[in-house]
Coordinates of N, CA, C and O in Angstrom, one line a residue:
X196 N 36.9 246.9 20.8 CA 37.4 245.8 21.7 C 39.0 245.8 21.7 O 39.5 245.7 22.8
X197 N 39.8 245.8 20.4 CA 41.0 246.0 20.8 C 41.9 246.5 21.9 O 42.7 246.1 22.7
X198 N 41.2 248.1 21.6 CA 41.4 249.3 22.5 C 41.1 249.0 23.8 O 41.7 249.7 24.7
X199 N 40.3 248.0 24.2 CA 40.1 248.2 25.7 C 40.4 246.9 26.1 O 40.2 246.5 27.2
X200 N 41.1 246.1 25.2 CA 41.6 245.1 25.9 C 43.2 245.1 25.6 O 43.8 244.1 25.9
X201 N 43.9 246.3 25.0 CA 45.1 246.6 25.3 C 45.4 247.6 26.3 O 46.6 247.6 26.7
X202 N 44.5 248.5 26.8 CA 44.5 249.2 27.9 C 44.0 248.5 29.2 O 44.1 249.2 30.2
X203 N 43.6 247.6 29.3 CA 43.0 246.8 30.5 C 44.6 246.0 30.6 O 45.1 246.2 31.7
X204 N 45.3 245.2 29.8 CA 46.6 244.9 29.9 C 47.3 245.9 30.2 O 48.2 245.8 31.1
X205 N 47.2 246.8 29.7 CA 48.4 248.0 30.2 C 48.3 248.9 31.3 O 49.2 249.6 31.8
X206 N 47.3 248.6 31.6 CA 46.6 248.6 33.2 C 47.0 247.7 34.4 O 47.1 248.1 35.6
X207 N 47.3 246.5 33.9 CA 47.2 245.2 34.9 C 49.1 245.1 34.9 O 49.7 244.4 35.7
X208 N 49.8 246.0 34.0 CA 50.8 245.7 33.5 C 51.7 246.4 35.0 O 52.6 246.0 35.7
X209 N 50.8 247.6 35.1 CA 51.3 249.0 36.0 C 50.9 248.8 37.2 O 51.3 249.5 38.1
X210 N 50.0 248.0 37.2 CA 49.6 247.7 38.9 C 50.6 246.4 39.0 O 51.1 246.2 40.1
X211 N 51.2 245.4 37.7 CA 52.2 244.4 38.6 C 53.8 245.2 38.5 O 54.8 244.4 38.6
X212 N 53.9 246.4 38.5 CA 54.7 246.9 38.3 C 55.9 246.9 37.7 O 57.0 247.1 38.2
X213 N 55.5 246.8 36.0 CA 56.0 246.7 35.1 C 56.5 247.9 34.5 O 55.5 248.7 34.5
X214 N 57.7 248.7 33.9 CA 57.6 249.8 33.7 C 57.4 250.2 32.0 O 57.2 251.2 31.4
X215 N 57.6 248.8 31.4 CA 57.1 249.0 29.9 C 56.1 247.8 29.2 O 56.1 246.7 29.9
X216 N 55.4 247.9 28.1 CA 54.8 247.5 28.0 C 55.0 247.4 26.1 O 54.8 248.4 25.5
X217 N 55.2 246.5 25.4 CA 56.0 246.3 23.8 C 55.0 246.3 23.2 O 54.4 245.4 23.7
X218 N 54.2 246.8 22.3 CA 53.2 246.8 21.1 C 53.6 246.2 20.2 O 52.7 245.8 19.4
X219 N 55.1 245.7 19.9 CA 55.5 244.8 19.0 C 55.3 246.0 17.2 O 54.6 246.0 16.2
X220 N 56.3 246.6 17.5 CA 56.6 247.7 16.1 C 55.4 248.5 15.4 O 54.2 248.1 15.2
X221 N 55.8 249.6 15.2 CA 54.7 250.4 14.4 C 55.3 251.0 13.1 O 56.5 251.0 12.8
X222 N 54.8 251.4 12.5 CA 55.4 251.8 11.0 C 56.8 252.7 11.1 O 56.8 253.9 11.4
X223 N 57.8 252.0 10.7 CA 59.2 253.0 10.6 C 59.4 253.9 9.4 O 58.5 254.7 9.0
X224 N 60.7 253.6 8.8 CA 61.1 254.9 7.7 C 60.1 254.1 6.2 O 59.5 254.8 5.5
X225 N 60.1 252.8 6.1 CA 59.7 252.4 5.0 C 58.7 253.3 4.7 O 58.9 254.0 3.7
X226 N 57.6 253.5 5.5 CA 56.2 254.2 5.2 C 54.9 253.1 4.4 O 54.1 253.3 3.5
X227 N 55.0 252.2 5.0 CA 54.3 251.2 4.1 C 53.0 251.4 4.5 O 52.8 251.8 5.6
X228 N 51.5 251.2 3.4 CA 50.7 252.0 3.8 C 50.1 250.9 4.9 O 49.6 251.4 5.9
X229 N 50.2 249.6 4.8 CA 49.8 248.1 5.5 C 49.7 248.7 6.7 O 48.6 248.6 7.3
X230 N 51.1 249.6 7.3 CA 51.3 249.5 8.5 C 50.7 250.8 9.2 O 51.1 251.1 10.3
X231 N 49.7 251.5 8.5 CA 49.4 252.9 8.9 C 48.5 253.1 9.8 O 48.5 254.1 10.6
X232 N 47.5 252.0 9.9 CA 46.8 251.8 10.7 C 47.1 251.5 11.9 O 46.8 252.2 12.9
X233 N 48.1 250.4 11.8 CA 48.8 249.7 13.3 C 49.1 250.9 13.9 O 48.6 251.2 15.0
X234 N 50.1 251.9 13.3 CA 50.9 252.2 14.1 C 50.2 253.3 14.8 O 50.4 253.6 16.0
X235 N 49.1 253.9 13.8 CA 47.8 255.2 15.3 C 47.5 254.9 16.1 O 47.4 255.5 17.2
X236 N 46.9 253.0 15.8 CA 46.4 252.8 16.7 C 47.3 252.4 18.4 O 46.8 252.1 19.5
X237 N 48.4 252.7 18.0 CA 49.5 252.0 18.9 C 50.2 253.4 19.9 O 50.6 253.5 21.1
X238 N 50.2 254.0 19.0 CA 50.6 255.5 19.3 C 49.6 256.5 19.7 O 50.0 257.6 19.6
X239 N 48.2 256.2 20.0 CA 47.3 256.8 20.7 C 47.6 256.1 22.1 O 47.7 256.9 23.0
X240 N 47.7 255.0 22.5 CA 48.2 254.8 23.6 C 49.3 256.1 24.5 O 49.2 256.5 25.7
X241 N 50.0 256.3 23.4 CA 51.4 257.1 24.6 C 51.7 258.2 23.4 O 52.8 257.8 22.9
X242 N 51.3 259.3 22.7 CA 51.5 259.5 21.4 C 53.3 260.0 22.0 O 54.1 259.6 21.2
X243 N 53.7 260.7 23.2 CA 54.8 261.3 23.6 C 55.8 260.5 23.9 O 56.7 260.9 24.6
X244 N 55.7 259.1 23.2 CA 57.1 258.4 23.8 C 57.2 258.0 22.1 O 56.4 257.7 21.2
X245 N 58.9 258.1 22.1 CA 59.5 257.6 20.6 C 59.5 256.6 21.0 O 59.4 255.9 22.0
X246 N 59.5 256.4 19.4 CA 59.5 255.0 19.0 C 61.2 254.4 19.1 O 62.1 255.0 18.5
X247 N 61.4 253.5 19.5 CA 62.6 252.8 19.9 C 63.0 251.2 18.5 O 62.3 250.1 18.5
X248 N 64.1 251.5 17.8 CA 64.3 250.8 16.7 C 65.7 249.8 17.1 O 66.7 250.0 17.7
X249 N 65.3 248.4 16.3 CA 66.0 247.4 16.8 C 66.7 246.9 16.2 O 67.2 247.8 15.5
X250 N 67.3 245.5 15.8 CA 68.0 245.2 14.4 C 67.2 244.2 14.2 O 66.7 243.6 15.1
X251 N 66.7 243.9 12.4 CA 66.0 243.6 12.1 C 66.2 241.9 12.8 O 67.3 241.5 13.3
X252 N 64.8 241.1 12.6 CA 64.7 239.3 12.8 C 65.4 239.0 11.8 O 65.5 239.5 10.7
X253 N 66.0 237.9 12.4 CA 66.8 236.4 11.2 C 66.1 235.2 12.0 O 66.0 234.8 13.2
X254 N 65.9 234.7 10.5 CA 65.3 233.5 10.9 C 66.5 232.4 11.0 O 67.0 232.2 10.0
X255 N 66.9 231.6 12.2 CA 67.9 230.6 12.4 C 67.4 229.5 12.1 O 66.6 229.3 13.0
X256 N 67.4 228.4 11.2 CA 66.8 227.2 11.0 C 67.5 226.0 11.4 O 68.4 225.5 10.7
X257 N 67.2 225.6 12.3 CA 67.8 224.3 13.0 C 67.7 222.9 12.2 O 68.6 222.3 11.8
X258 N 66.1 222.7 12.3 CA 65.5 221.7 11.8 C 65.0 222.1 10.2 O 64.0 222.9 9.9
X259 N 65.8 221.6 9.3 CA 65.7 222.2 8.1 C 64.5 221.4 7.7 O 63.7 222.1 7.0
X260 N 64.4 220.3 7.9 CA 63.2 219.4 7.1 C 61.8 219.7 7.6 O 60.8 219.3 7.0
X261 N 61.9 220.6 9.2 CA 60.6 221.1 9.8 C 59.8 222.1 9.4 O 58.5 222.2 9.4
X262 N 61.1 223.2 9.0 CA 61.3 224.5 8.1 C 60.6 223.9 6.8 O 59.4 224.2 6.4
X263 N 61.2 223.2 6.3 CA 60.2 223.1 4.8 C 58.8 222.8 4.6 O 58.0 223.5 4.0
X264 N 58.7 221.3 5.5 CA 57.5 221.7 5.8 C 56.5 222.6 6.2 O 55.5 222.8 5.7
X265 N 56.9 223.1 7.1 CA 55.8 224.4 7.2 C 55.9 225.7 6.2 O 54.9 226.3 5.8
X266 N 57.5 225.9 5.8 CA 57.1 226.7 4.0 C 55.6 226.2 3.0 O 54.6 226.7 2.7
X267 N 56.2 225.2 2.8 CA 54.9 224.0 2.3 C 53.4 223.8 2.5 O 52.6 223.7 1.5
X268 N 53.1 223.8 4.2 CA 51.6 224.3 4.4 C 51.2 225.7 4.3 O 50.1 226.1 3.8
X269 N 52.2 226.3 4.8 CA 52.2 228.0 4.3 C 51.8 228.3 3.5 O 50.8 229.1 3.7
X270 N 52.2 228.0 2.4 CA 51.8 227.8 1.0 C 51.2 228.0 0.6 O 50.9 229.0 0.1
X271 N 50.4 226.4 0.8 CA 49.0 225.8 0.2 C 47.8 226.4 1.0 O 46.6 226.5 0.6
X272 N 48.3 227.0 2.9 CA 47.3 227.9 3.1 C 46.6 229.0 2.3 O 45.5 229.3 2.0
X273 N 48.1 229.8 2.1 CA 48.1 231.4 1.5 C 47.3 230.8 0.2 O 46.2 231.3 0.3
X274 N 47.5 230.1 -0.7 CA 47.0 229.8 -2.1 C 45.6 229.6 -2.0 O 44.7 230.2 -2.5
X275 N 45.4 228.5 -1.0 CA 43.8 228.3 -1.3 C 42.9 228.6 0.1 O 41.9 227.9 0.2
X276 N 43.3 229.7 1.1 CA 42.3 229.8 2.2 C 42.8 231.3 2.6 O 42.3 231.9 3.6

């Protein structure tokens, strides 16, 4: 199901005449094994196009008291669910 519901988007992408389409990162130099899966599966799509590398996210925190909170349920998710 993945597979055919990212090619049905990447389908629908080229008929609204879009000329790229982001998978959102595949495994870089790190080599992490987490990411080994993602990235075949991402790169069977187009195996002949490089991979294009960005500068890493920073998280900007505005609302600091919102930020903690959600560290907080984070948390207590990751720990007990």
């Amino acid at each position: 199901a993945p597979f055919a519901l990212q090619w049905a988007t990447i389908q629908k992408s080229k008929k609204m005449g879009l000329a790229y389409y982001d998978l959102w990162g595949v495994q870089g130099t790190s080599k992490k094994e987490q990411w080994k899966g993602f990235s075949t599966f991402k790169h069977r799509f187009s195996p002949e196009t490089k991979t294009t590398s960005y500068l890493p996210m920073h998280i900007v925190i505005i609302k600091k008291w919102q930020y903690f909170l959600f560290q907080v349920i984070r948390a207590i998710k990751n720990r007990f669910f």
